[in-house]
Each structure stands twice: as C-alpha cells, then as structure tokens.
Short mmCIF file of C-alpha atoms in Angstrom, two decimals:
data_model
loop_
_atom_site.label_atom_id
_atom_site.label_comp_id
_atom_site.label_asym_id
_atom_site.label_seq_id
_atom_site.Cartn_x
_atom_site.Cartn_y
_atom_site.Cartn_z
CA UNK A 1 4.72 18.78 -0.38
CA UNK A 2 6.04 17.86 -3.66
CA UNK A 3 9.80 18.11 -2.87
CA UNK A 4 9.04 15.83 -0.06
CA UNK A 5 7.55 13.55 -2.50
CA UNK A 6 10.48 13.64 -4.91
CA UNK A 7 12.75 13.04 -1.77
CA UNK A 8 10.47 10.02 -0.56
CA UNK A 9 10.82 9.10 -4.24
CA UNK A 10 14.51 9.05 -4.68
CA UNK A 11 14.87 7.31 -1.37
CA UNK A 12 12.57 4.37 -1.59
CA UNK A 13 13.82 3.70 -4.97
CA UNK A 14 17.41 3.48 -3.27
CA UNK A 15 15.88 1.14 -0.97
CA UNK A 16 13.90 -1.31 -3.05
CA UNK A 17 17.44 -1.29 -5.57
CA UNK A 18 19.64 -2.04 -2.17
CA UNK A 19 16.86 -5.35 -1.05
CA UNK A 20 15.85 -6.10 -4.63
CA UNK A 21 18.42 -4.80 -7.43
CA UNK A 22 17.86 -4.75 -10.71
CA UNK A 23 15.24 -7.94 -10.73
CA UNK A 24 12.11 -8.40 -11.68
CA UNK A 25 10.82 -8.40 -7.98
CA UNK A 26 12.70 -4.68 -7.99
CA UNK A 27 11.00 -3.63 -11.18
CA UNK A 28 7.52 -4.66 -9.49
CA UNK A 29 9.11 -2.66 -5.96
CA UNK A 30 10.29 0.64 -8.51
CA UNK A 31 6.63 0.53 -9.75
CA UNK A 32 5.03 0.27 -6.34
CA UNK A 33 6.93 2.80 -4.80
CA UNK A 34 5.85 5.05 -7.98
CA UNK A 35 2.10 4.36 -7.35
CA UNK A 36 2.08 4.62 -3.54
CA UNK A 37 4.10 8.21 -3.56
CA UNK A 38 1.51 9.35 -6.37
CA UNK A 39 -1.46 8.28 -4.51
CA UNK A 40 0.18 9.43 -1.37
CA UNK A 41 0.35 13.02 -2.45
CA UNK A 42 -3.18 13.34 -4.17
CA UNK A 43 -4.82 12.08 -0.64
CA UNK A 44 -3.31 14.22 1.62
CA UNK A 45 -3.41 17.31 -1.01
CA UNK A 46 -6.98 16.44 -2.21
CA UNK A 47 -8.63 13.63 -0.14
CA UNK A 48 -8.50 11.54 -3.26
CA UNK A 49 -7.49 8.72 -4.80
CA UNK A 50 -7.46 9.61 -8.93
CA UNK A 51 -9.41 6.66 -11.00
CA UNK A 52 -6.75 7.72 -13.66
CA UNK A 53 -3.93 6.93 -11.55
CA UNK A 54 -5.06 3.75 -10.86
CA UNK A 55 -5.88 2.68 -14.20
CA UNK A 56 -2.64 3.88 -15.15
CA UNK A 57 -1.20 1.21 -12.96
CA UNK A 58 -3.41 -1.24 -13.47
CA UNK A 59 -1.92 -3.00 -16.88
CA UNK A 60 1.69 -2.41 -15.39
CA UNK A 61 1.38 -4.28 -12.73
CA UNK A 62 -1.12 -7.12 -14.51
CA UNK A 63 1.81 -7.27 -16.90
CA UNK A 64 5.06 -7.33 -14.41
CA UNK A 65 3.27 -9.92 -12.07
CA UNK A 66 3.13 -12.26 -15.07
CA UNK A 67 6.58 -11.78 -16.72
CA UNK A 68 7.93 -11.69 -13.17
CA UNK A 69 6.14 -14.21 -11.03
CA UNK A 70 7.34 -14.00 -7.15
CA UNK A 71 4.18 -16.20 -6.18
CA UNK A 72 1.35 -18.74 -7.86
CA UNK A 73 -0.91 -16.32 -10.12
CA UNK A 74 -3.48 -17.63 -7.39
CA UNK A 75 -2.18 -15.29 -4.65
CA UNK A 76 -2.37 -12.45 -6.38
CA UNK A 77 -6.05 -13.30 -7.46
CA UNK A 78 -6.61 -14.07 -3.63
CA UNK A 79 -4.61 -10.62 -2.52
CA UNK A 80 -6.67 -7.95 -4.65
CA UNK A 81 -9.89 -10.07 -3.95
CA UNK A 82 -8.77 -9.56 -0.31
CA UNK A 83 -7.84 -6.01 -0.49
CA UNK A 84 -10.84 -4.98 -1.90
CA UNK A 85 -13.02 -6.82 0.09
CA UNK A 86 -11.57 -5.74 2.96
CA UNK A 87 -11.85 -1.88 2.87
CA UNK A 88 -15.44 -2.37 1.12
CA UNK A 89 -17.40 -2.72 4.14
CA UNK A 90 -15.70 0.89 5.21
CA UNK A 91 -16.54 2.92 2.15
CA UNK A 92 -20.18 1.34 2.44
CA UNK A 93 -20.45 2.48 6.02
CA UNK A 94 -19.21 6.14 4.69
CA UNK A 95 -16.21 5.64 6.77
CA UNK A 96 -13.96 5.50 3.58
CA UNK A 97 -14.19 6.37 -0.11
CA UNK A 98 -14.33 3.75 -2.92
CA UNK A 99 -10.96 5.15 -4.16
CA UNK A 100 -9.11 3.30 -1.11
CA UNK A 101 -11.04 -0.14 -2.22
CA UNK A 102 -9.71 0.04 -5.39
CA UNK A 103 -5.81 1.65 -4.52
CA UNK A 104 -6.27 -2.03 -2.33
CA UNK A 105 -7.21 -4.25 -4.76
CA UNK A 106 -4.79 -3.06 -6.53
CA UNK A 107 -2.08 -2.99 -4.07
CA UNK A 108 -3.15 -6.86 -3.02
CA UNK A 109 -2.65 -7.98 -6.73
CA UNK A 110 0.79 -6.79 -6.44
CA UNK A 111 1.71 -7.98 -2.08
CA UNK A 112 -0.68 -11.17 -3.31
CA UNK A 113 -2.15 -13.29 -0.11
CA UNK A 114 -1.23 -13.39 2.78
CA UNK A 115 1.12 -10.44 2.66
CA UNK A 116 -2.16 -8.38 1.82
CA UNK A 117 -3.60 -9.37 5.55
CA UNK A 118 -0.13 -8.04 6.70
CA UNK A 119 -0.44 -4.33 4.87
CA UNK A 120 -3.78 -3.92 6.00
CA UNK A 121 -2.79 -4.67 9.72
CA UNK A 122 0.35 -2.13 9.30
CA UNK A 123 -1.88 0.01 7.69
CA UNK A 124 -4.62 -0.15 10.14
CA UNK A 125 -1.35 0.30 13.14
CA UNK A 126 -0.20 3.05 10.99
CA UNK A 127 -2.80 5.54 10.34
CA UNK A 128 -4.72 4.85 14.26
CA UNK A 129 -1.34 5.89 15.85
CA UNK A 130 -0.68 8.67 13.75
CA UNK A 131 -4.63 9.81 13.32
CA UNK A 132 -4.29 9.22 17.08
CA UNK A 133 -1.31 11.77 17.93
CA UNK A 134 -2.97 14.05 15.62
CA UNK A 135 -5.88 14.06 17.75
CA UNK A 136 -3.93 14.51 21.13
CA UNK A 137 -1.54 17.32 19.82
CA UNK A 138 -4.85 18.92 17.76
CA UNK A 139 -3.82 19.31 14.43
CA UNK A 140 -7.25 17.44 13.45
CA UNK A 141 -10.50 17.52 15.69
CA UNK A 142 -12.53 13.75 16.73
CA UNK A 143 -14.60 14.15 13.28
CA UNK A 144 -12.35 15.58 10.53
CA UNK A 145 -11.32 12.79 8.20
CA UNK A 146 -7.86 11.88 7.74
CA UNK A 147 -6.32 9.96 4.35
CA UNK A 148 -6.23 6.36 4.79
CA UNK A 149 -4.64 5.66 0.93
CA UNK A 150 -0.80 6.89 2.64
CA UNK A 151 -1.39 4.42 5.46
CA UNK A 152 -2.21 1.70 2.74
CA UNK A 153 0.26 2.52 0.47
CA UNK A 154 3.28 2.43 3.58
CA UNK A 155 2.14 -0.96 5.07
CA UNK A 156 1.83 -2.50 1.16
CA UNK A 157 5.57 -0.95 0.90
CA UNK A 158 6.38 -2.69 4.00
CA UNK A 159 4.53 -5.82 3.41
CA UNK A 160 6.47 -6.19 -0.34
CA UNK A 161 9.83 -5.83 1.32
CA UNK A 162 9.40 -7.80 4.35
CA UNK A 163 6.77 -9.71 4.64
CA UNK A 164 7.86 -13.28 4.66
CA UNK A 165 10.27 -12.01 7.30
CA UNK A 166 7.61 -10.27 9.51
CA UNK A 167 5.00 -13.33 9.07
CA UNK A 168 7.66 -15.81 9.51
CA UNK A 169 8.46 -14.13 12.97
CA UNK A 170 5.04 -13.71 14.11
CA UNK A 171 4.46 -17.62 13.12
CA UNK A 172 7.38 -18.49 14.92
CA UNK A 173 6.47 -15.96 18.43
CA UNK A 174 3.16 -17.87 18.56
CA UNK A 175 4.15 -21.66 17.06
#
C-alpha cells in the first residue's frame, strides 16, 4: 500500500503545481494532498484516523489560511463548523468514528463554506458507489465497515481544486 501512496503522492502534487503553481493557494493544495494521503493510508490499513496526525496539521493549515487568504476568515470558520457538524450525528449513531469529525473539521477550515457542502456530497457519491460495488462483487459483506476518511479526503481534494467550477455549473443547470 505504501508505494501506492508515494505514487498518489507524487502525482497529486504534480497536479495541484499544474492548477495552482507555486502560490499560496498551491502551498495550502501541497499540504492538503499531504494530510489526505496520510490519513488515507492509516484508514484503510488501520480503520483510523491518528489524533497525532491531525494535530500535526492543525497549526499548518491555521497558519497558511491566514498568510494566504483565498476566502473571508468567515468561511473557513463556517466550513470546519460545517464539517464537523456534519459527520457528528454519524459517529453519535455509531455509524462513524469521531476521528472522521475531526479529519472534517479540519478539512472544512481549509475547502471553507460552501465548498465543504460540495466534499461532503462527493464524498458521500464516492464512498456509496464504491462501498456499493464492493458489496456486489463481495470483497466486503452488508455489515463490515468500510473507511469513510479516503472518501472525505478525495471529495475535499476535489472540492479545493474545483469547486467554484463545479458549484458554478450546478447553479447555472438549475438557475
């Protein structure tokens, strides 16, 4: 798994550098990509989401959102409010562990709102279509649990690179 990981690595780094460069916005994207192949790994390896990790991240990203603000300081408030708050009601229910209300909050301070709404619908897409297939083709049975901190960590990825495309679309579909 981990030389997929590097792989994943190198490539999504080439990515956010080709749609970003070397900007703050890519620093924040280098960062992201960082956290969400880290977290990636230790969920599908472990079923976890390490406190460590996050903490790790948590004063980078505090620190790059305010030397490289993309939105109002209010959005990114309003995104890790929202990606916590969201995924809480889960890990209450049991369907969920705490670690993938915090990896969101997180991930929403960084996507800020409403691009936090938009990971959390790709995520939500992601991991029922893939849990789904996994299902039919019975690599996992009805109850075994599946990681839901890759399927955050891919729509936040997709929601920080194109977002205000994807919204602006939908807007425009339905406006």
């Amino acid at each position: 798994m981990y030389p997929l990981g590097e792989a994943a690595t190198g490539l999504l780094f080439l990515l956010v550098y080709m749609q970003f460069g070397l900007t703050g916005k890519g620093l924040v994207g280098f960062a992201l990509v960082s956290l969400s192949v880290i977290v990636t790994v230790a969920d599908l390896k472990f079923m976890l989401i390490p406190n460590k990790v996050l903490l790790f991240f948590l004063p980078i990203f505090i620190g790059l959102i305010i030397v490289f603000p993309e939105e109002p300081l209010w959005s990114h408030m309003l995104g890790a409010l929202l990606g916590g708050s969201l995924i809480l009601p889960f890990a209450l229910l049991g369907g969920m562990g705490m670690g993938d209300v915090k990896l969101f909050a997180l991930l929403g301070w960084v996507i800020g709102f409403p691009n936090v709404i938009l990971a959390f619908l790709l995520a939500c897409l992601l991991g029922s279509v893939v849990g789904g297939l996994l299902i039919l083709f019975k690599v996992v049975t009805r109850k075994q649990p599946i990681p839901f901190g890759p399927w955050l960590a891919t729509g936040t990825l997709i929601a920080y690179g194109y977002g205000s495309s994807i919204i602006n679309t939908y807007l425009s579909l339905i406006g």
